[in-house]
Coordinates of C-alpha atoms and ligand atoms in Angstrom, one line a residue:
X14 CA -21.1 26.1 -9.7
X15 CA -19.8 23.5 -11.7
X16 CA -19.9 20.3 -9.1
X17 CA -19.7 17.2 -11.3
X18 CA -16.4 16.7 -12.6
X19 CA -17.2 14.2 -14.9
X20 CA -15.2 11.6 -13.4
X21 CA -16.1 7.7 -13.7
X22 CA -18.9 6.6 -11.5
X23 CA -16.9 3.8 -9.6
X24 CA -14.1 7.0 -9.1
X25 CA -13.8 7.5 -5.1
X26 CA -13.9 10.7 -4.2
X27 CA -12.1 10.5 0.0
X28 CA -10.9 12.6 2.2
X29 CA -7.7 11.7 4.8
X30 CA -6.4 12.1 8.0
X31 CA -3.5 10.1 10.4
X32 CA -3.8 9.2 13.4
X33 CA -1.0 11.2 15.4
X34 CA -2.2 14.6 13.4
X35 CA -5.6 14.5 14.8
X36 CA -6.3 12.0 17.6
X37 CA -4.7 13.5 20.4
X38 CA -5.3 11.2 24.0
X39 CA -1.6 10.4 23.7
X40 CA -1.8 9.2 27.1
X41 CA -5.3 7.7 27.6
X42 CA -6.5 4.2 27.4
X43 CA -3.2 2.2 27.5
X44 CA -1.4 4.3 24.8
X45 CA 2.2 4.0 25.1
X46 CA 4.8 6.4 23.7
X47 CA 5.5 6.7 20.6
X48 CA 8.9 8.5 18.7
X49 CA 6.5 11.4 17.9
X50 CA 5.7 12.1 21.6
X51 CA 9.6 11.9 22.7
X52 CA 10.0 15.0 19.5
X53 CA 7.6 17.0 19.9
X54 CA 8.7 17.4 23.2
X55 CA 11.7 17.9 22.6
X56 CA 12.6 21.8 22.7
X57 CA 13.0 23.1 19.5
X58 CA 11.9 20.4 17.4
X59 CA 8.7 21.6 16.8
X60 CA 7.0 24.9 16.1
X61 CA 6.5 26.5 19.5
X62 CA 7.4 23.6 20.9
X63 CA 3.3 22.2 20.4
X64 CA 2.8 18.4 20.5
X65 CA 0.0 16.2 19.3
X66 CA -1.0 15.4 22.9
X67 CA -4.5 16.8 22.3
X68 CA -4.2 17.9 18.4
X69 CA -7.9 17.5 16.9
X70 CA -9.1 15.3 20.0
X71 CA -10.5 13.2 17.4
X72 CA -10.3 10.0 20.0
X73 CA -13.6 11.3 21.9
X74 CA -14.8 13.1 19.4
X75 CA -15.1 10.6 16.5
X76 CA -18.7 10.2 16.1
X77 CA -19.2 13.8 15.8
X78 CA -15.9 13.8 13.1
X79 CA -17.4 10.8 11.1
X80 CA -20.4 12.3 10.9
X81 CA -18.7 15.4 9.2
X82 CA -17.0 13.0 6.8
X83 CA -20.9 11.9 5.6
X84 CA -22.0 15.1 5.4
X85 CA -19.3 16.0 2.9
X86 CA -20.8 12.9 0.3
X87 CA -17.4 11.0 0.2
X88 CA -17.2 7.9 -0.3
X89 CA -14.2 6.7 1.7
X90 CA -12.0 8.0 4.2
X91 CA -8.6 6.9 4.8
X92 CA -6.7 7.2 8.3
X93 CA -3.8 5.5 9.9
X94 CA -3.9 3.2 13.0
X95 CA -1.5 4.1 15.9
X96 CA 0.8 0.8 16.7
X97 CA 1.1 2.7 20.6
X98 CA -2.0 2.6 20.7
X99 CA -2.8 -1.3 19.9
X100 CA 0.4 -2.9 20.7
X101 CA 1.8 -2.9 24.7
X102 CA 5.6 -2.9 24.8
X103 CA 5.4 -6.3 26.4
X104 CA 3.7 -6.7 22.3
X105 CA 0.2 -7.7 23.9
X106 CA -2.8 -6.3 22.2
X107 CA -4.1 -3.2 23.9
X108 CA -7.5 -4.3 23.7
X109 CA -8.9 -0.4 24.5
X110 CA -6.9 0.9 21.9
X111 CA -8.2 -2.0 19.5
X112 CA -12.3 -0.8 20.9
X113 CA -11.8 2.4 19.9
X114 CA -10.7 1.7 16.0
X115 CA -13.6 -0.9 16.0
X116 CA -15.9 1.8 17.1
X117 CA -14.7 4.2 14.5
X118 CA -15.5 1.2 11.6
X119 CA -18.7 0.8 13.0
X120 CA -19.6 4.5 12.7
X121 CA -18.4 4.5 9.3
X122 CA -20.3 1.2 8.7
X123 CA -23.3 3.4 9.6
X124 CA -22.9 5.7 7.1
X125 CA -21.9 3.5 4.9
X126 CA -18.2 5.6 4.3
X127 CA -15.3 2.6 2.9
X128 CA -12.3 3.2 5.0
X129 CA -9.1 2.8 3.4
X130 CA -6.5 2.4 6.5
X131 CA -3.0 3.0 6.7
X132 CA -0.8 0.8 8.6
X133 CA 2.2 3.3 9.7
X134 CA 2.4 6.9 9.4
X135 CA 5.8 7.7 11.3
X136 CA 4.4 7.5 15.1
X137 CA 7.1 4.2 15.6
X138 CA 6.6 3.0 19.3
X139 CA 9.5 4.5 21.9
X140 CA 10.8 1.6 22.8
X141 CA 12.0 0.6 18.9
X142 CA 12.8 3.8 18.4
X143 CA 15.0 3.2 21.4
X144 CA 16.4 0.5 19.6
X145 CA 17.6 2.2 16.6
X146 CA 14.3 2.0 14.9
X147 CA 13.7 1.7 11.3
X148 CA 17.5 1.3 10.8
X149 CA 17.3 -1.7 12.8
X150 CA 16.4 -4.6 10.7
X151 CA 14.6 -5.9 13.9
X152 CA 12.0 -3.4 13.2
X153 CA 10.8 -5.5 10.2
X154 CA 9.6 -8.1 12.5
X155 CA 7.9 -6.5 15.2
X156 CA 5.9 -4.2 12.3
X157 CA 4.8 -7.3 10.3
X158 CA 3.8 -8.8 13.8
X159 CA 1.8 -5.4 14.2
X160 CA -0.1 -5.7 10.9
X161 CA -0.8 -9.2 11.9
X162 CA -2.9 -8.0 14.6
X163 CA -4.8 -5.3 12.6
X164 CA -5.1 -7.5 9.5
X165 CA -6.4 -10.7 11.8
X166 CA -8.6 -7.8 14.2
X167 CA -9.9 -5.9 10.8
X168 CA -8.8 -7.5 7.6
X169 CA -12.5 -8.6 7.1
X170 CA -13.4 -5.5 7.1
X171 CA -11.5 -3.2 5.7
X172 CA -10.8 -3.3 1.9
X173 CA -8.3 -1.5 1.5
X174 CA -5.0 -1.3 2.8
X175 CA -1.8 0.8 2.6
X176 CA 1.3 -0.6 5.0
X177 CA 3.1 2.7 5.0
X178 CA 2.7 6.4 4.2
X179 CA 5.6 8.2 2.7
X180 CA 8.7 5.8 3.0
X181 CA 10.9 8.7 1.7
X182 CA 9.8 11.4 4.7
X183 CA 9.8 8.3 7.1
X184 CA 13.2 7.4 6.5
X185 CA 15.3 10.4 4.6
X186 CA 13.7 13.0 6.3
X187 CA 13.8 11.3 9.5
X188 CA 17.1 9.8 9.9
X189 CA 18.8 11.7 7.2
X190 CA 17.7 15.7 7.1
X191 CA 16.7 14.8 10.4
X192 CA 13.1 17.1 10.5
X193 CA 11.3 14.6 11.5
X194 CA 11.5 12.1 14.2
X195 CA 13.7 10.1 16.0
X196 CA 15.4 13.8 14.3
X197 CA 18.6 11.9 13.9
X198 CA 21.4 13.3 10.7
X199 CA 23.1 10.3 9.7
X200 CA 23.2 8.9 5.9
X201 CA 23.5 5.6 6.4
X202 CA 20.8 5.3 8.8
X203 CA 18.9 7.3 6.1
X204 CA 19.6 4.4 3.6
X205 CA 18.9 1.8 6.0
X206 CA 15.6 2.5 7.5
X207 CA 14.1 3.3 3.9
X208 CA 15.3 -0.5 2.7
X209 CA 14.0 -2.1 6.2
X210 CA 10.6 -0.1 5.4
X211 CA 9.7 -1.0 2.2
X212 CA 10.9 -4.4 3.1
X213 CA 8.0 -4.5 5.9
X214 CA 5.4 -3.5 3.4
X215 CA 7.1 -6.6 1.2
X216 CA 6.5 -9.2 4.1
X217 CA 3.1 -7.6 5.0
X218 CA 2.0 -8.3 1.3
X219 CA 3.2 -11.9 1.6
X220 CA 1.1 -11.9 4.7
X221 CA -1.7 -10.5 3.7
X222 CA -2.1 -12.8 0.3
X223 CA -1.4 -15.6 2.9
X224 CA -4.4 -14.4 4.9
X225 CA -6.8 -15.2 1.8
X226 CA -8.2 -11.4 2.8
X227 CA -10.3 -10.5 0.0
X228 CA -9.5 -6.6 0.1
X229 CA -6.4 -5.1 -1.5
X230 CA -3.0 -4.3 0.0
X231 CA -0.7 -1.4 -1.3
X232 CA 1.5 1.4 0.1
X233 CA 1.6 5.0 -0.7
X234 CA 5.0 7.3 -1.8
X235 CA 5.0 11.1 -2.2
X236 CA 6.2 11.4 -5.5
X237 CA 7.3 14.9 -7.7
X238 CA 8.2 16.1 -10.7
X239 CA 12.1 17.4 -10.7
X240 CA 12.4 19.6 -13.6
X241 CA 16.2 21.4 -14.6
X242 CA 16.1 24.3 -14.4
X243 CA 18.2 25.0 -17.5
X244 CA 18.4 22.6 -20.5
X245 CA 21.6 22.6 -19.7
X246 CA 23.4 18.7 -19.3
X247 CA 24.5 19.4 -15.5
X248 CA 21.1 20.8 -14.5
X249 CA 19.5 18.1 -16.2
X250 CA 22.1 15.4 -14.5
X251 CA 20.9 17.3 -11.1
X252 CA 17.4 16.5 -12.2
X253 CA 17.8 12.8 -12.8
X254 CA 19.8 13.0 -9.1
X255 CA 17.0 14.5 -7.6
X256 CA 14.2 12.3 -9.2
X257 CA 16.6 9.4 -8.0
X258 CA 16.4 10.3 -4.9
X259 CA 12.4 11.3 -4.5
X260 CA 11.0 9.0 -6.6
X261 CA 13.1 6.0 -8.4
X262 CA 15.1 4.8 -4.9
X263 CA 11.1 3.5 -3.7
X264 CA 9.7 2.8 -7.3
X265 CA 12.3 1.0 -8.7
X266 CA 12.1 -2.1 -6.1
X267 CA 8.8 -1.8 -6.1
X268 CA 8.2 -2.1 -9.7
X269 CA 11.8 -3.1 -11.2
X270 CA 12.8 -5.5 -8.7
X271 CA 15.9 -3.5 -7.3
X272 CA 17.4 0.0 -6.3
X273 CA 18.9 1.9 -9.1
X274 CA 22.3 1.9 -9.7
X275 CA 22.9 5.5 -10.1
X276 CA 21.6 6.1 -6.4
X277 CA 23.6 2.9 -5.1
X278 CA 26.7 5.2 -6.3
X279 CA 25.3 8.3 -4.6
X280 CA 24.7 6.6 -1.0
X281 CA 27.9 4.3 -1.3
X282 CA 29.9 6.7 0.4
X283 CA 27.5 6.6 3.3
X284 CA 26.5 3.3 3.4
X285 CA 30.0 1.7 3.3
X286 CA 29.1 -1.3 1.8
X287 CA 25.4 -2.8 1.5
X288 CA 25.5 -5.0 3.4
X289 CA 22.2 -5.0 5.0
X290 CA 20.4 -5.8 1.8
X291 CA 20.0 -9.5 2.0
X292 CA 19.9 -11.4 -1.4
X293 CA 16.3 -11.9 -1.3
X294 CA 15.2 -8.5 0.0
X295 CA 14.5 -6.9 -3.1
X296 CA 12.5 -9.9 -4.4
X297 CA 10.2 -9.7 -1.0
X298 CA 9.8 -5.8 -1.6
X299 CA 9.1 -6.1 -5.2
X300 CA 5.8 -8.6 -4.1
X301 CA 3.4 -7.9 -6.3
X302 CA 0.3 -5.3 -4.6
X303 CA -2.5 -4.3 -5.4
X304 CA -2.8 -0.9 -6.5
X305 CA 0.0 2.4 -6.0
X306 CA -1.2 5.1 -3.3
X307 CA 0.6 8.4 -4.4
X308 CA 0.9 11.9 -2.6
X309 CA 1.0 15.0 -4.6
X310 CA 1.5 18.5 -3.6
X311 CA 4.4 19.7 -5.9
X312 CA 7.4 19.4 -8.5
X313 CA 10.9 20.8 -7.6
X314 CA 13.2 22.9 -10.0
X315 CA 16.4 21.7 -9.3
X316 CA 19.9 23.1 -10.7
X317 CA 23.8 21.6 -10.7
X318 CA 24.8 23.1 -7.1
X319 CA 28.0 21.3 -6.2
X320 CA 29.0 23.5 -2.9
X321 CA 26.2 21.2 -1.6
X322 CA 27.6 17.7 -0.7
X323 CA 24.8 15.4 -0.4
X324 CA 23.3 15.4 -4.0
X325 CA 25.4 18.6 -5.6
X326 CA 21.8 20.1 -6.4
X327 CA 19.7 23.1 -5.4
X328 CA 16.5 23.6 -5.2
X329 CA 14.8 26.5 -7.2
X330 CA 12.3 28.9 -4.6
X331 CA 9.2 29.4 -6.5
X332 CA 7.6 32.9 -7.5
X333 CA 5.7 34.0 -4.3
X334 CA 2.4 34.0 -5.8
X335 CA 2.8 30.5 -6.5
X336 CA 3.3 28.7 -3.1
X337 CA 1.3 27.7 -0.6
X338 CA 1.9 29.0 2.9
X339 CA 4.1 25.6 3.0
X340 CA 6.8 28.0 0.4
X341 CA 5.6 24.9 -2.0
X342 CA 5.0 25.6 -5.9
X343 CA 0.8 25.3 -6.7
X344 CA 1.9 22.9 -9.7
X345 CA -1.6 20.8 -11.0
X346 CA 0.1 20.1 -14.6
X347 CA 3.1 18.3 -12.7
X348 CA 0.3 16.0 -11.3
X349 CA -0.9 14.7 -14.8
X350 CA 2.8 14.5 -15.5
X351 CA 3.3 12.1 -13.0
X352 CA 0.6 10.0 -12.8
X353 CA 1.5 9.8 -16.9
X354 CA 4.7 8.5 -15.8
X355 CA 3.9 5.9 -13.3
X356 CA 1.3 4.5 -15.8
X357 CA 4.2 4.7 -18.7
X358 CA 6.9 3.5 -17.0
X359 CA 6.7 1.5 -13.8
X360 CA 2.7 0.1 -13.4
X361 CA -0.9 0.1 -15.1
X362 CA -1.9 -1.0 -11.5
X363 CA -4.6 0.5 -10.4
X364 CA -3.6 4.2 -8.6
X365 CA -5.0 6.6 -6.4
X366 CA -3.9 10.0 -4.9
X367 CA -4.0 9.0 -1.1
X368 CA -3.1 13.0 -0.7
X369 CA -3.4 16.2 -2.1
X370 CA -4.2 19.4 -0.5
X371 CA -2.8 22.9 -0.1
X372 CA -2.0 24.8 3.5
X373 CA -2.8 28.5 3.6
X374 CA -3.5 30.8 6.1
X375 CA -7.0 30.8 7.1
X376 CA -9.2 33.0 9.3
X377 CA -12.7 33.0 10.5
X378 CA -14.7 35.9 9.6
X379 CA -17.5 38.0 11.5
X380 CA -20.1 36.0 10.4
X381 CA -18.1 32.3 11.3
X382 CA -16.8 31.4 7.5
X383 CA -13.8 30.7 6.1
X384 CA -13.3 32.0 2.4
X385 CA -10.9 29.6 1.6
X386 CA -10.3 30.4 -2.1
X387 CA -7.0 29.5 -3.0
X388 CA -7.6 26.3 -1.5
X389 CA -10.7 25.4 -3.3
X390 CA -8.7 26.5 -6.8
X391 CA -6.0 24.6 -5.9
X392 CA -8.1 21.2 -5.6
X393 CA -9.9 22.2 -8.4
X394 CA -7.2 22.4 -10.9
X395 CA -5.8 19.3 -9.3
X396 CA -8.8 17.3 -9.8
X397 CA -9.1 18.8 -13.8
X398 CA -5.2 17.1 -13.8
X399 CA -6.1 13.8 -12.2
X400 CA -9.8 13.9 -14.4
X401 CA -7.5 14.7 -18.1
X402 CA -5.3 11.6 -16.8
X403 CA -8.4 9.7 -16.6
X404 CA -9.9 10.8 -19.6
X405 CA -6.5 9.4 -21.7
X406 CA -6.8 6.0 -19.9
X407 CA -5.0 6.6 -17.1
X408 CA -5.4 3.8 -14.4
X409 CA -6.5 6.6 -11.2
X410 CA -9.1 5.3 -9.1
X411 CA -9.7 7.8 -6.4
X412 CA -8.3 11.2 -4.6
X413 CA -7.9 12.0 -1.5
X414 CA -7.8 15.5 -0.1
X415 CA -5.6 16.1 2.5
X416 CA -7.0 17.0 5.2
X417 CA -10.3 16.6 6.4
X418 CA -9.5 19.0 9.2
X419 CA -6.8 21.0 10.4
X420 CA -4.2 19.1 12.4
X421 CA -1.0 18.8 13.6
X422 CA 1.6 19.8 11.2
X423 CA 4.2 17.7 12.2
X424 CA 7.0 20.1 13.3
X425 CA 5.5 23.0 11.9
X426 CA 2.6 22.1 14.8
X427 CA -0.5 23.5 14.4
X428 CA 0.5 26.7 12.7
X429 CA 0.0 24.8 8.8
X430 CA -3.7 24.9 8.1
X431 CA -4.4 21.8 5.8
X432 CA -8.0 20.8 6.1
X433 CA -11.6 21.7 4.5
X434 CA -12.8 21.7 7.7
X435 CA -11.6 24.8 10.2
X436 CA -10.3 23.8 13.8
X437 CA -10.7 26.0 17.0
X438 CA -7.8 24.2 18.3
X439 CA -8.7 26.3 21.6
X440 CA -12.8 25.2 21.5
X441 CA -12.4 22.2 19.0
X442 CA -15.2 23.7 17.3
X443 CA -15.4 22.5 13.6
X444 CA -15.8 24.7 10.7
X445 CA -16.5 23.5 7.3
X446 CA -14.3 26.2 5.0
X447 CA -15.9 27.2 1.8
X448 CA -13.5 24.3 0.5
X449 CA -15.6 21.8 1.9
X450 CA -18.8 23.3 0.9
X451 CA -17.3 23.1 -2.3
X452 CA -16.1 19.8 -2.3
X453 CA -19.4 18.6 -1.0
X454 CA -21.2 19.8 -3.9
X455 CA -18.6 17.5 -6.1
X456 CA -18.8 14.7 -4.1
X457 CA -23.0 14.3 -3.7
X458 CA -23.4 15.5 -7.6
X459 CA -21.0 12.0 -8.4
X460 CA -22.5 10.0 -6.2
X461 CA -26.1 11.1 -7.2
Ligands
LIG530 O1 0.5 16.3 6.9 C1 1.3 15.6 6.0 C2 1.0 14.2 6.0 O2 1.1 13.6 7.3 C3 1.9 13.4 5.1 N1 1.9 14.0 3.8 C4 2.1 15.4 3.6 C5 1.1 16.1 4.6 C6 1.3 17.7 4.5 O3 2.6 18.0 4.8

């Protein structure tokens, strides 16, 4: 087995989790509800209606989870801390919510694992939610209030820092396709709650440099590749709408300093007028950070399709053999391609892959393994992407794999296997997949 890559030797090699995927206790210890509890309730919004009430139970069963994460040789772990869980509704710190992350640091202390923590990963409190949530601007304020707490309760001790996971799925999906939670279809919500996010991660960076904390700050995006798939001008026109609307909307006032004006057009129809984007918002969001957190799992093919009337673009299904059991296209090459094009045209900051990973369906064997092949390939060529990036001067710093352990799917529940490690969602027993036995083996031969 080949185990070292042949990566740099300051290269972090992590593994990643959030919190309402895996911790379950949803109504233990103070927690109050969050928009993710109201959903996944909610008949037919998730699959068989399951819920992360209990998912990996990973509030009591930490110690045994972190130990997992040392015996895999990582060097960092990144999860997300639940605002329900820290902040009351009367916006008093929870202090037993607040115990229970300082407990998890101080196992990881132990083994001496760097945890990289995200501040929001979509589990928005009820009671915003209630009050129109990230399309309020309101929000903006009570979230940088939030990361005061955490930064003030942990900043010493954590270096790392990402205010939100996934802007795009927390906002377009969300409030625009509607998949996600609060689950609502509405455009100009869409548009709205994706400015009033990446304005809170601008206001938390000002924050956070105004704290003197000597750790770094940044935010992650899932990002693609949208090829055409013709050379033809229209399909390539759908291209540039769909890259627009994936990638440029959140890079571009992150690294240009405004939205682009293509996608302004797109939305205006939705948005009426914008209105809600003050006249220094796009300066606040464009704060300068620290390093780019980016989630890969694949690129779109994407052709001129203008029955449909949101973009006038459709989306290409991949050959069979080539998905995951997600229906997304194994694509590693698309990886290099986009890290290429971050470096090339919006930042040299320093980058990591906060996630990649592959779902597929799993089953334990007679003798308790799980031959997880196509899982262990698909990291594999992944990591040969990310290490070719390197190799050419690429600014990557780290990967994470996504997940450490099976978890709740969001609304596909449990029934999306994404970890290294097996879940006996029935027993909680833990499994390490032949994935993880694998990615062990990379992760102790760079660090030895
Ligand atoms: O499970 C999710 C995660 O919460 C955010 N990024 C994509 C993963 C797989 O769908």
């Amino acid at each position: 087995m080949r185990a070292d890559l042949g990566f740099p030797k300051d290269f972090v090699f992590g593994v990643a989790t959030s919190a309402y995927q895996i911790e379950g206790a949803a109504f233990e210890d103070g927690r109050i509800p969050s928009q993710w509890d109201t959903f996944s309730h909610t008949p037919g919004k998730t699959y068989r209606g399951e819920t992360g009430d209990v998912a990996c139970d990973h509030y009591h069963r930490y110690r045994e989870d972190v130990e997992l994460i040392a015996g895999l040789g990582v060097s960092s772990y990144r999860f997300s801390f639940a605002w329900p869980r820290v902040l009351t509704e009367e916006r008093k710190p929870n202090q037993k919510g607040l115990d229970f992350y300082r407990r998890l640091l101080d196992e990881l202390d132990k083994h001496q694992i760097r945890p990289a923590a995200t501040l929001y990963h979509w589990d928005l409190p009820q009671w915003l939610s209630d009050r129109g949530g990230w399309a309020n601007r309101d929000t903006v304020g009570y979230f940088t209030d939030y990361a005061e707490l955490l930064l003030r309760t942990f900043g010493d001790r954590i270096p790392q820092w990402i205010t939100h996971n996934e802007p795009w799925c927390a906002s377009f999906l969300s409030y625009g396709i509607g998949a996600h939670a609060p689950g609502h279809q509405d455009w100009r919500e869409a548009v709205m709650a994706s400015h009033h996010i990446l304005l809170s991660h601008g206001e938390v960076v000002k924050g956070y440099r105004g704290m003197g904390l000597k750790g770094q700050i940044g935010i992650t995006l899932n990002l693609n590749v949208t090829d055409p798939r013709t050379d033809s001008e229209a399909d390539k026109e759908a291209a540039r709408r769909g890259d627009g609307f994936q990638n440029r909307w959140f890079l571009d006032p992150l690294f240009r300093g405004g939205y682009p004006d293509d996608m302004r057009e797109i939305f205006r129809p939705y948005v009426q007028d914008y209105r809600f984007i003050h006249p220094d918002d796009e300066a606040t969001i464009a704060t300068p950070m620290d390093f780019l957190g980016v989630n890969y799992y694949n690129r779109a093919v994407v052709y001129n399709h203008p029955a449909d009337t949101f973009l006038q673009m459709g989306h290409v299904i991949p050959p069979a053999e080539t998905m995951t059991a997600m229906g997304w296209e194994v694509h590693p090459n698309s990886l290099y391609r986009l890290l290429k094009r971050v470096n090339r045209d919006y930042t040299r900051l320093p980058l990591y892959i906060t996630e990649n990973g592959a779902a597929y369906e799993d089953t334990v064997d007679a003798e308790g393994r799980v031959h997880d092949a196509k899982r262990r390939a698909f990291v594999e060529a992944h990591l040969e992407a990310a290490r070719q990036f390197v190799e050419e001067g690429g600014t990557l710093k780290g990967y994470y794999l996504w997940s450490l352990m099976d978890n709740f799917e969001w609304g596909f529940g449990y029934s999306k296997r994404f970890g290294i490690v097996y879940v006996d969602f029935d027993t909680q027993q833990r499994i390490l997949k032949d994935s993880a036995l694998w990615y062990r083996e990379v992760a102790r031969s760079h660090r030895s």
